[in-house]
mmCIF file of C-alpha atoms in Angstrom:
data_model
loop_
_atom_site.group_PDB
_atom_site.id
_atom_site.type_symbol
_atom_site.label_atom_id
_atom_site.label_comp_id
_atom_site.label_asym_id
_atom_site.label_seq_id
_atom_site.Cartn_x
_atom_site.Cartn_y
_atom_site.Cartn_z
ATOM 1 C CA UNK A 1 -12.991 -8.095 1.368
ATOM 2 C CA UNK A 2 -9.870 -6.677 3.051
ATOM 3 C CA UNK A 3 -8.904 -4.754 -0.075
ATOM 4 C CA UNK A 4 -12.482 -3.472 -0.599
ATOM 5 C CA UNK A 5 -12.673 -2.179 2.963
ATOM 6 C CA UNK A 6 -9.389 -0.234 2.654
ATOM 7 C CA UNK A 7 -10.413 1.256 -0.714
ATOM 8 C CA UNK A 8 -13.834 2.290 0.684
ATOM 9 C CA UNK A 9 -12.127 4.150 3.540
ATOM 10 C CA UNK A 10 -10.521 6.417 1.035
ATOM 11 C CA UNK A 11 -12.990 6.276 -1.787
ATOM 12 C CA UNK A 12 -16.468 5.554 -0.080
ATOM 13 C CA UNK A 13 -18.241 6.284 -3.434
ATOM 14 C CA UNK A 14 -16.520 3.675 -5.573
ATOM 15 C CA UNK A 15 -17.119 0.480 -7.423
ATOM 16 C CA UNK A 16 -14.560 -2.194 -6.664
ATOM 17 C CA UNK A 17 -14.074 -5.192 -8.853
ATOM 18 C CA UNK A 18 -11.927 -7.233 -6.491
ATOM 19 C CA UNK A 19 -11.292 -10.122 -8.905
ATOM 20 C CA UNK A 20 -11.211 -8.406 -12.322
ATOM 21 C CA UNK A 21 -9.306 -11.117 -14.125
ATOM 22 C CA UNK A 22 -11.753 -13.601 -15.533
ATOM 23 C CA UNK A 23 -10.978 -17.242 -14.830
ATOM 24 C CA UNK A 24 -9.712 -19.352 -16.638
ATOM 25 C CA UNK A 25 -6.774 -17.700 -18.379
ATOM 26 C CA UNK A 26 -6.779 -17.993 -22.175
ATOM 27 C CA UNK A 27 -3.834 -18.896 -24.449
ATOM 28 C CA UNK A 28 -3.343 -15.082 -24.965
ATOM 29 C CA UNK A 29 -3.774 -14.018 -21.325
ATOM 30 C CA UNK A 30 -6.544 -12.958 -19.030
ATOM 31 C CA UNK A 31 -9.837 -11.384 -20.035
ATOM 32 C CA UNK A 32 -10.800 -8.506 -17.706
ATOM 33 C CA UNK A 33 -14.087 -7.579 -16.252
ATOM 34 C CA UNK A 34 -14.554 -3.922 -17.213
ATOM 35 C CA UNK A 35 -17.788 -2.054 -16.435
ATOM 36 C CA UNK A 36 -19.141 -0.240 -19.509
ATOM 37 C CA UNK A 37 -20.758 3.177 -20.033
ATOM 38 C CA UNK A 38 -24.048 2.254 -18.392
ATOM 39 C CA UNK A 39 -22.396 0.765 -15.361
ATOM 40 C CA UNK A 40 -19.983 3.600 -14.726
ATOM 41 C CA UNK A 41 -20.974 6.816 -12.868
ATOM 42 C CA UNK A 42 -18.499 9.387 -14.250
ATOM 43 C CA UNK A 43 -21.222 12.033 -14.077
ATOM 44 C CA UNK A 44 -20.642 11.878 -10.267
ATOM 45 C CA UNK A 45 -17.344 13.645 -9.531
ATOM 46 C CA UNK A 46 -16.746 11.644 -6.372
ATOM 47 C CA UNK A 47 -17.172 8.233 -7.992
ATOM 48 C CA UNK A 48 -14.171 5.928 -8.689
ATOM 49 C CA UNK A 49 -13.665 2.660 -10.450
ATOM 50 C CA UNK A 50 -11.126 0.265 -8.936
ATOM 51 C CA UNK A 51 -10.064 -2.892 -10.748
ATOM 52 C CA UNK A 52 -7.909 -5.385 -8.808
ATOM 53 C CA UNK A 53 -5.876 -7.618 -11.148
ATOM 54 C CA UNK A 54 -4.945 -10.187 -8.570
ATOM 55 C CA UNK A 55 -2.549 -12.390 -10.533
ATOM 56 C CA UNK A 56 0.441 -12.487 -12.842
ATOM 57 C CA UNK A 57 -0.073 -10.402 -16.033
ATOM 58 C CA UNK A 58 0.807 -11.430 -19.594
ATOM 59 C CA UNK A 59 2.831 -9.808 -22.369
ATOM 60 C CA UNK A 60 2.340 -9.865 -26.132
ATOM 61 C CA UNK A 61 4.190 -7.681 -28.568
ATOM 62 C CA UNK A 62 4.319 -4.698 -26.239
ATOM 63 C CA UNK A 63 6.439 -3.742 -23.251
ATOM 64 C CA UNK A 64 3.352 -3.306 -21.166
ATOM 65 C CA UNK A 65 1.056 -6.184 -20.027
ATOM 66 C CA UNK A 66 -1.679 -7.186 -22.380
ATOM 67 C CA UNK A 67 -4.360 -6.649 -19.707
ATOM 68 C CA UNK A 68 -3.320 -3.058 -18.987
ATOM 69 C CA UNK A 69 -3.379 -2.205 -22.666
ATOM 70 C CA UNK A 70 -6.838 -3.736 -22.953
ATOM 71 C CA UNK A 71 -8.199 -1.623 -20.015
ATOM 72 C CA UNK A 72 -6.573 1.551 -21.434
ATOM 73 C CA UNK A 73 -8.029 0.924 -24.951
ATOM 74 C CA UNK A 74 -11.507 0.264 -23.537
ATOM 75 C CA UNK A 75 -11.819 3.407 -21.478
ATOM 76 C CA UNK A 76 -9.788 5.971 -23.492
ATOM 77 C CA UNK A 77 -11.927 8.471 -25.283
ATOM 78 C CA UNK A 78 -15.042 8.328 -23.146
ATOM 79 C CA UNK A 79 -14.063 7.724 -19.497
ATOM 80 C CA UNK A 80 -12.422 10.106 -16.942
ATOM 81 C CA UNK A 81 -9.147 8.085 -16.763
ATOM 82 C CA UNK A 82 -8.101 10.029 -13.681
ATOM 83 C CA UNK A 83 -10.922 8.346 -11.705
ATOM 84 C CA UNK A 84 -9.874 4.790 -12.632
ATOM 85 C CA UNK A 85 -7.469 2.859 -10.428
ATOM 86 C CA UNK A 86 -5.973 -0.461 -11.514
ATOM 87 C CA UNK A 87 -4.224 -2.492 -8.803
ATOM 88 C CA UNK A 88 -1.512 -4.874 -10.023
ATOM 89 C CA UNK A 89 0.906 -7.435 -8.547
ATOM 90 C CA UNK A 90 4.022 -7.019 -10.793
ATOM 91 C CA UNK A 91 6.622 -4.547 -9.490
ATOM 92 C CA UNK A 92 7.873 -1.497 -11.382
ATOM 93 C CA UNK A 93 5.051 -0.954 -13.921
ATOM 94 C CA UNK A 94 3.495 1.879 -11.933
ATOM 95 C CA UNK A 95 6.611 3.981 -12.282
ATOM 96 C CA UNK A 96 6.518 4.013 -16.045
ATOM 97 C CA UNK A 97 2.789 3.778 -16.790
ATOM 98 C CA UNK A 98 1.631 6.784 -18.914
ATOM 99 C CA UNK A 99 0.371 9.748 -16.938
ATOM 100 C CA UNK A 100 -2.595 10.315 -19.302
ATOM 101 C CA UNK A 101 -4.004 6.865 -18.482
ATOM 102 C CA UNK A 102 -5.545 5.355 -15.403
ATOM 103 C CA UNK A 103 -3.768 5.253 -12.033
ATOM 104 C CA UNK A 104 -1.705 2.082 -11.766
ATOM 105 C CA UNK A 105 -0.749 1.071 -8.214
ATOM 106 C CA UNK A 106 1.062 -1.957 -6.840
ATOM 107 C CA UNK A 107 -0.314 -4.372 -4.331
ATOM 108 C CA UNK A 108 -1.092 -8.089 -4.285
ATOM 109 C CA UNK A 109 -4.099 -9.136 -2.297
ATOM 110 C CA UNK A 110 -3.093 -12.804 -2.881
ATOM 111 C CA UNK A 111 0.379 -12.115 -1.494
ATOM 112 C CA UNK A 112 -1.050 -10.344 1.493
ATOM 113 C CA UNK A 113 -3.505 -13.154 2.250
ATOM 114 C CA UNK A 114 -0.640 -15.649 2.086
ATOM 115 C CA UNK A 115 1.300 -13.504 4.582
ATOM 116 C CA UNK A 116 -1.768 -13.456 6.890
ATOM 117 C CA UNK A 117 -1.989 -17.260 6.911
ATOM 118 C CA UNK A 118 1.663 -17.544 7.648
ATOM 119 C CA UNK A 119 1.467 -14.925 10.381
ATOM 120 C CA UNK A 120 -1.416 -16.773 12.074
ATOM 121 C CA UNK A 121 0.835 -19.860 12.145
ATOM 122 C CA UNK A 122 3.998 -18.001 13.146
ATOM 123 C CA UNK A 123 4.754 -20.076 16.270
ATOM 124 C CA UNK A 124 4.297 -23.336 14.337
ATOM 125 C CA UNK A 125 6.469 -22.193 11.413
ATOM 126 C CA UNK A 126 9.219 -20.839 13.702
ATOM 127 C CA UNK A 127 9.390 -24.184 15.482
ATOM 128 C CA UNK A 128 9.181 -26.326 12.333
ATOM 129 C CA UNK A 129 12.135 -24.463 10.776
ATOM 130 C CA UNK A 130 14.168 -23.840 13.984
ATOM 131 C CA UNK A 131 17.898 -24.335 13.721
ATOM 132 C CA UNK A 132 17.805 -27.338 16.046
ATOM 133 C CA UNK A 133 15.715 -29.102 13.444
ATOM 134 C CA UNK A 134 18.323 -28.728 10.713
ATOM 135 C CA UNK A 135 19.857 -31.956 9.377
ATOM 136 C CA UNK A 136 22.127 -30.837 6.549
ATOM 137 C CA UNK A 137 22.444 -33.334 3.719
ATOM 138 C CA UNK A 138 22.263 -31.301 0.454
ATOM 139 C CA UNK A 139 23.860 -28.053 -0.603
ATOM 140 C CA UNK A 140 20.583 -26.667 -1.927
ATOM 141 C CA UNK A 141 16.956 -27.319 -2.624
ATOM 142 C CA UNK A 142 15.284 -26.317 -5.857
ATOM 143 C CA UNK A 143 11.491 -26.849 -5.824
ATOM 144 C CA UNK A 144 9.543 -26.759 -9.063
ATOM 145 C CA UNK A 145 5.920 -27.722 -9.298
ATOM 146 C CA UNK A 146 4.870 -26.666 -12.892
ATOM 147 C CA UNK A 147 7.511 -27.287 -15.536
ATOM 148 C CA UNK A 148 7.683 -23.820 -17.022
ATOM 149 C CA UNK A 149 10.518 -23.388 -19.507
ATOM 150 C CA UNK A 150 12.921 -21.502 -17.160
ATOM 151 C CA UNK A 151 12.293 -24.142 -14.454
ATOM 152 C CA UNK A 152 13.030 -27.016 -16.832
ATOM 153 C CA UNK A 153 16.319 -25.377 -17.785
ATOM 154 C CA UNK A 154 17.300 -24.765 -14.130
ATOM 155 C CA UNK A 155 16.370 -28.292 -12.964
ATOM 156 C CA UNK A 156 18.251 -29.957 -15.839
ATOM 157 C CA UNK A 157 21.384 -27.807 -15.379
ATOM 158 C CA UNK A 158 21.558 -28.146 -11.595
ATOM 159 C CA UNK A 159 20.916 -31.871 -11.740
ATOM 160 C CA UNK A 160 24.314 -32.325 -13.444
ATOM 161 C CA UNK A 161 26.131 -31.379 -10.166
ATOM 162 C CA UNK A 162 24.317 -33.972 -8.020
ATOM 163 C CA UNK A 163 24.680 -31.756 -4.948
ATOM 164 C CA UNK A 164 21.036 -30.680 -4.488
ATOM 165 C CA UNK A 165 17.507 -31.768 -3.912
ATOM 166 C CA UNK A 166 15.553 -30.861 -7.044
ATOM 167 C CA UNK A 167 11.939 -31.430 -8.091
ATOM 168 C CA UNK A 168 9.942 -30.872 -11.316
ATOM 169 C CA UNK A 169 6.627 -32.242 -10.104
ATOM 170 C CA UNK A 170 4.488 -31.911 -13.223
ATOM 171 C CA UNK A 171 7.217 -33.944 -15.049
ATOM 172 C CA UNK A 172 7.208 -36.664 -12.342
ATOM 173 C CA UNK A 173 10.400 -35.592 -10.590
ATOM 174 C CA UNK A 174 9.847 -35.450 -6.823
ATOM 175 C CA UNK A 175 11.859 -34.101 -3.952
ATOM 176 C CA UNK A 176 13.864 -36.540 -1.886
ATOM 177 C CA UNK A 177 11.571 -36.251 1.159
ATOM 178 C CA UNK A 178 7.856 -36.513 1.440
ATOM 179 C CA UNK A 179 5.718 -33.522 0.568
ATOM 180 C CA UNK A 180 2.363 -32.752 -1.091
ATOM 181 C CA UNK A 181 2.022 -34.354 -4.430
ATOM 182 C CA UNK A 182 1.121 -32.315 -7.515
ATOM 183 C CA UNK A 183 -2.510 -33.507 -7.196
ATOM 184 C CA UNK A 184 -2.652 -32.978 -3.419
ATOM 185 C CA UNK A 185 -1.448 -29.328 -3.808
ATOM 186 C CA UNK A 186 -4.127 -28.679 -6.419
ATOM 187 C CA UNK A 187 -6.721 -30.206 -4.100
ATOM 188 C CA UNK A 188 -5.761 -28.190 -0.990
ATOM 189 C CA UNK A 189 -4.454 -25.042 -2.792
ATOM 190 C CA UNK A 190 -3.087 -23.905 0.602
ATOM 191 C CA UNK A 191 0.396 -22.429 0.665
ATOM 192 C CA UNK A 192 0.656 -22.814 4.415
ATOM 193 C CA UNK A 193 -0.226 -26.519 4.249
ATOM 194 C CA UNK A 194 2.292 -26.896 1.446
ATOM 195 C CA UNK A 195 5.044 -25.116 3.272
ATOM 196 C CA UNK A 196 4.718 -27.278 6.405
ATOM 197 C CA UNK A 197 4.717 -30.363 4.207
ATOM 198 C CA UNK A 198 8.070 -29.264 2.771
ATOM 199 C CA UNK A 199 9.759 -28.999 6.108
ATOM 200 C CA UNK A 200 12.225 -31.947 5.788
ATOM 201 C CA UNK A 201 13.285 -30.797 2.300
ATOM 202 C CA UNK A 202 14.066 -27.373 3.617
ATOM 203 C CA UNK A 203 15.707 -28.562 6.833
ATOM 204 C CA UNK A 204 18.089 -30.875 5.026
ATOM 205 C CA UNK A 205 19.555 -28.188 2.720
ATOM 206 C CA UNK A 206 21.521 -25.034 3.302
ATOM 207 C CA UNK A 207 20.191 -22.632 0.656
ATOM 208 C CA UNK A 208 17.405 -22.400 -1.892
ATOM 209 C CA UNK A 209 17.454 -21.884 -5.552
ATOM 210 C CA UNK A 210 14.040 -20.266 -5.941
ATOM 211 C CA UNK A 211 12.496 -20.454 -9.403
ATOM 212 C CA UNK A 212 9.920 -17.704 -9.322
ATOM 213 C CA UNK A 213 6.645 -17.685 -11.238
ATOM 214 C CA UNK A 214 7.804 -15.407 -13.981
ATOM 215 C CA UNK A 215 11.171 -15.177 -15.778
ATOM 216 C CA UNK A 216 11.070 -13.518 -19.215
ATOM 217 C CA UNK A 217 8.493 -10.834 -18.382
ATOM 218 C CA UNK A 218 9.882 -7.246 -18.060
ATOM 219 C CA UNK A 219 8.072 -6.893 -14.732
ATOM 220 C CA UNK A 220 7.648 -9.969 -12.632
ATOM 221 C CA UNK A 221 6.241 -10.951 -9.292
ATOM 222 C CA UNK A 222 7.739 -12.005 -5.894
ATOM 223 C CA UNK A 223 5.547 -14.791 -4.571
ATOM 224 C CA UNK A 224 5.332 -17.327 -1.682
ATOM 225 C CA UNK A 225 8.209 -19.258 -3.355
ATOM 226 C CA UNK A 226 10.587 -16.570 -2.084
ATOM 227 C CA UNK A 227 8.788 -16.152 1.161
ATOM 228 C CA UNK A 228 9.057 -19.928 1.812
ATOM 229 C CA UNK A 229 12.846 -19.727 1.690
ATOM 230 C CA UNK A 230 12.792 -16.823 4.082
ATOM 231 C CA UNK A 231 10.372 -18.543 6.565
ATOM 232 C CA UNK A 232 12.491 -21.715 6.358
ATOM 233 C CA UNK A 233 15.560 -19.735 7.340
ATOM 234 C CA UNK A 234 17.517 -20.214 4.142
ATOM 235 C CA UNK A 235 19.786 -18.035 2.065
ATOM 236 C CA UNK A 236 18.548 -17.855 -1.576
ATOM 237 C CA UNK A 237 19.389 -17.348 -5.141
ATOM 238 C CA UNK A 238 16.355 -16.409 -7.289
ATOM 239 C CA UNK A 239 15.679 -17.274 -10.841
ATOM 240 C CA UNK A 240 13.197 -14.634 -11.681
ATOM 241 C CA UNK A 241 12.596 -11.490 -13.824
ATOM 242 C CA UNK A 242 15.578 -9.174 -14.487
ATOM 243 C CA UNK A 243 16.449 -7.244 -11.321
ATOM 244 C CA UNK A 244 14.360 -9.583 -9.145
ATOM 245 C CA UNK A 245 16.796 -9.397 -6.171
ATOM 246 C CA UNK A 246 16.562 -5.598 -6.225
ATOM 247 C CA UNK A 247 12.759 -5.898 -6.065
ATOM 248 C CA UNK A 248 13.085 -8.198 -3.069
ATOM 249 C CA UNK A 249 15.223 -5.647 -1.348
ATOM 250 C CA UNK A 250 12.786 -2.889 -2.232
ATOM 251 C CA UNK A 251 10.198 -4.823 -0.186
ATOM 252 C CA UNK A 252 12.403 -4.532 2.862
ATOM 253 C CA UNK A 253 14.251 -7.847 2.817
ATOM 254 C CA UNK A 254 18.071 -8.427 2.605
ATOM 255 C CA UNK A 255 19.725 -10.742 0.082
ATOM 256 C CA UNK A 256 23.067 -12.559 0.324
ATOM 257 C CA UNK A 257 25.868 -10.856 -1.564
ATOM 258 C CA UNK A 258 28.260 -12.057 1.113
ATOM 259 C CA UNK A 259 27.593 -15.668 -0.108
ATOM 260 C CA UNK A 260 26.520 -15.385 -3.777
ATOM 261 C CA UNK A 261 27.556 -13.241 -6.696
ATOM 262 C CA UNK A 262 24.177 -11.572 -7.380
ATOM 263 C CA UNK A 263 25.173 -9.767 -10.644
ATOM 264 C CA UNK A 264 23.457 -12.544 -12.522
ATOM 265 C CA UNK A 265 20.127 -10.761 -11.855
ATOM 266 C CA UNK A 266 20.949 -8.137 -14.426
ATOM 267 C CA UNK A 267 21.884 -10.553 -17.253
ATOM 268 C CA UNK A 268 19.509 -10.805 -20.258
ATOM 269 C CA UNK A 269 16.859 -13.507 -20.377
ATOM 270 C CA UNK A 270 18.881 -15.549 -22.825
ATOM 271 C CA UNK A 271 21.726 -16.202 -20.324
ATOM 272 C CA UNK A 272 20.631 -15.122 -16.813
ATOM 273 C CA UNK A 273 20.332 -18.772 -15.699
ATOM 274 C CA UNK A 274 23.791 -19.656 -17.032
ATOM 275 C CA UNK A 275 25.194 -16.494 -15.408
ATOM 276 C CA UNK A 276 23.777 -17.469 -12.021
ATOM 277 C CA UNK A 277 25.292 -20.926 -12.165
ATOM 278 C CA UNK A 278 28.609 -19.837 -13.635
ATOM 279 C CA UNK A 279 29.185 -17.016 -11.115
ATOM 280 C CA UNK A 280 28.283 -19.251 -8.204
ATOM 281 C CA UNK A 281 29.453 -22.637 -9.465
ATOM 282 C CA UNK A 282 31.525 -23.348 -6.340
ATOM 283 C CA UNK A 283 28.290 -23.673 -4.410
ATOM 284 C CA UNK A 284 27.147 -26.444 -6.741
ATOM 285 C CA UNK A 285 30.326 -28.356 -7.671
ATOM 286 C CA UNK A 286 31.330 -30.032 -4.388
ATOM 287 C CA UNK A 287 29.197 -31.589 -1.679
ATOM 288 C CA UNK A 288 29.461 -29.447 1.442
ATOM 289 C CA UNK A 289 29.681 -31.356 4.699
ATOM 290 C CA UNK A 290 27.119 -30.833 7.443
ATOM 291 C CA UNK A 291 29.785 -28.976 9.465
ATOM 292 C CA UNK A 292 30.656 -26.685 6.536
ATOM 293 C CA UNK A 293 26.935 -25.850 6.141
ATOM 294 C CA UNK A 294 26.573 -25.215 9.858
ATOM 295 C CA UNK A 295 29.559 -22.804 9.708
ATOM 296 C CA UNK A 296 28.090 -20.996 6.722
ATOM 297 C CA UNK A 297 24.759 -20.732 8.503
ATOM 298 C CA UNK A 298 26.533 -19.039 11.413
ATOM 299 C CA UNK A 299 28.173 -16.531 8.962
ATOM 300 C CA UNK A 300 24.784 -15.361 7.792
ATOM 301 C CA UNK A 301 22.671 -15.869 10.900
ATOM 302 C CA UNK A 302 22.021 -12.102 11.283
ATOM 303 C CA UNK A 303 20.580 -11.808 7.782
ATOM 304 C CA UNK A 304 18.501 -14.986 8.082
ATOM 305 C CA UNK A 305 17.042 -13.835 11.354
ATOM 306 C CA UNK A 306 16.484 -10.284 10.129
ATOM 307 C CA UNK A 307 14.494 -11.544 7.123
ATOM 308 C CA UNK A 308 12.430 -13.903 9.266
ATOM 309 C CA UNK A 309 11.593 -11.267 11.867
ATOM 310 C CA UNK A 310 10.941 -8.624 9.239
ATOM 311 C CA UNK A 311 8.515 -11.001 7.491
ATOM 312 C CA UNK A 312 6.436 -11.836 10.494
ATOM 313 C CA UNK A 313 6.645 -8.549 12.387
ATOM 314 C CA UNK A 314 6.611 -5.807 9.718
ATOM 315 C CA UNK A 315 6.107 -6.951 6.171
ATOM 316 C CA UNK A 316 2.279 -7.171 6.172
ATOM 317 C CA UNK A 317 1.844 -3.736 7.839
ATOM 318 C CA UNK A 318 4.269 -2.142 5.378
ATOM 319 C CA UNK A 319 2.373 -3.589 2.416
ATOM 320 C CA UNK A 320 -0.923 -2.206 3.746
ATOM 321 C CA UNK A 321 0.657 1.207 4.434
ATOM 322 C CA UNK A 322 2.032 1.238 0.896
ATOM 323 C CA UNK A 323 -1.357 0.436 -0.514
ATOM 324 C CA UNK A 324 -2.975 3.298 1.450
ATOM 325 C CA UNK A 325 -0.267 5.724 0.366
ATOM 326 C CA UNK A 326 -0.779 4.910 -3.294
ATOM 327 C CA UNK A 327 -4.548 5.266 -2.922
ATOM 328 C CA UNK A 328 -4.156 8.580 -1.186
ATOM 329 C CA UNK A 329 -1.765 9.785 -3.908
ATOM 330 C CA UNK A 330 -4.423 8.878 -6.441
ATOM 331 C CA UNK A 331 -7.105 10.724 -4.437
ATOM 332 C CA UNK A 332 -4.839 13.813 -4.026
ATOM 333 C CA UNK A 333 -4.077 13.833 -7.769
ATOM 334 C CA UNK A 334 -7.669 14.820 -8.584
#
């Protein structure tokens, strides 16, 4: 509803499909709800079609997502492509999408709704993850719910060091401290409830190794997995798509080059995980004492606090402003 309201402010005469990806996903990717000739109003010069693709996209044999290619092929030849807007979550696609196709703009309604829930619980979250609740025991925490290939690799490689708290829930490997089970998460499907339930696992480790939802895709997403580390007041490494840390910085956050060698983010898919571990192995090899972790926390307090405050105070407004700017650019293009 929020997205539709914003779109209607700029394009009052529009059809908005706010959940254009058809559930469930198939083995080849999503099917997309695409109004046909008789449902479109291209004879009205003020009419617009807006499709919100509110999830991760999939790739086949092309550099562009399967779902965007499907939309382009469906409308090319008979529709006014300049009056079609497709809203996507992955970062960077809009910069390279062909000019003779539909408008491709970046915004995640799912991500924004997660931020809203966290913002409503700001006081609770700040207290749950306050520094006086830290009880350092492990160097790092690496949380994995679904055992995607890149997560299985990360979990198995980091487990060799025995200095962290690692889960791979769908394979039966749980975190050291109580949290929502795999089944409970599916039942609640509430990222805020899940985050609060993870408090002891965050509070007993110094940094996070975040395994994002996508890895091999040319354009990935930044999800609540990274936000959770930020809200929990932790430095982070991220196992995600190539250039994922640069994308996090483009959203307004700061990363931790003063702690970690972040050049791993540019390595190819085939060895990006090995690069991350090799370049930062000293953080995994030896168990840090609680005092050492407290000292390191003091070293990066300003960055931790900046990210936390930016998330709660500015991130949501900036995302909405960026959505409006992109919509206005699409309107002005006509």
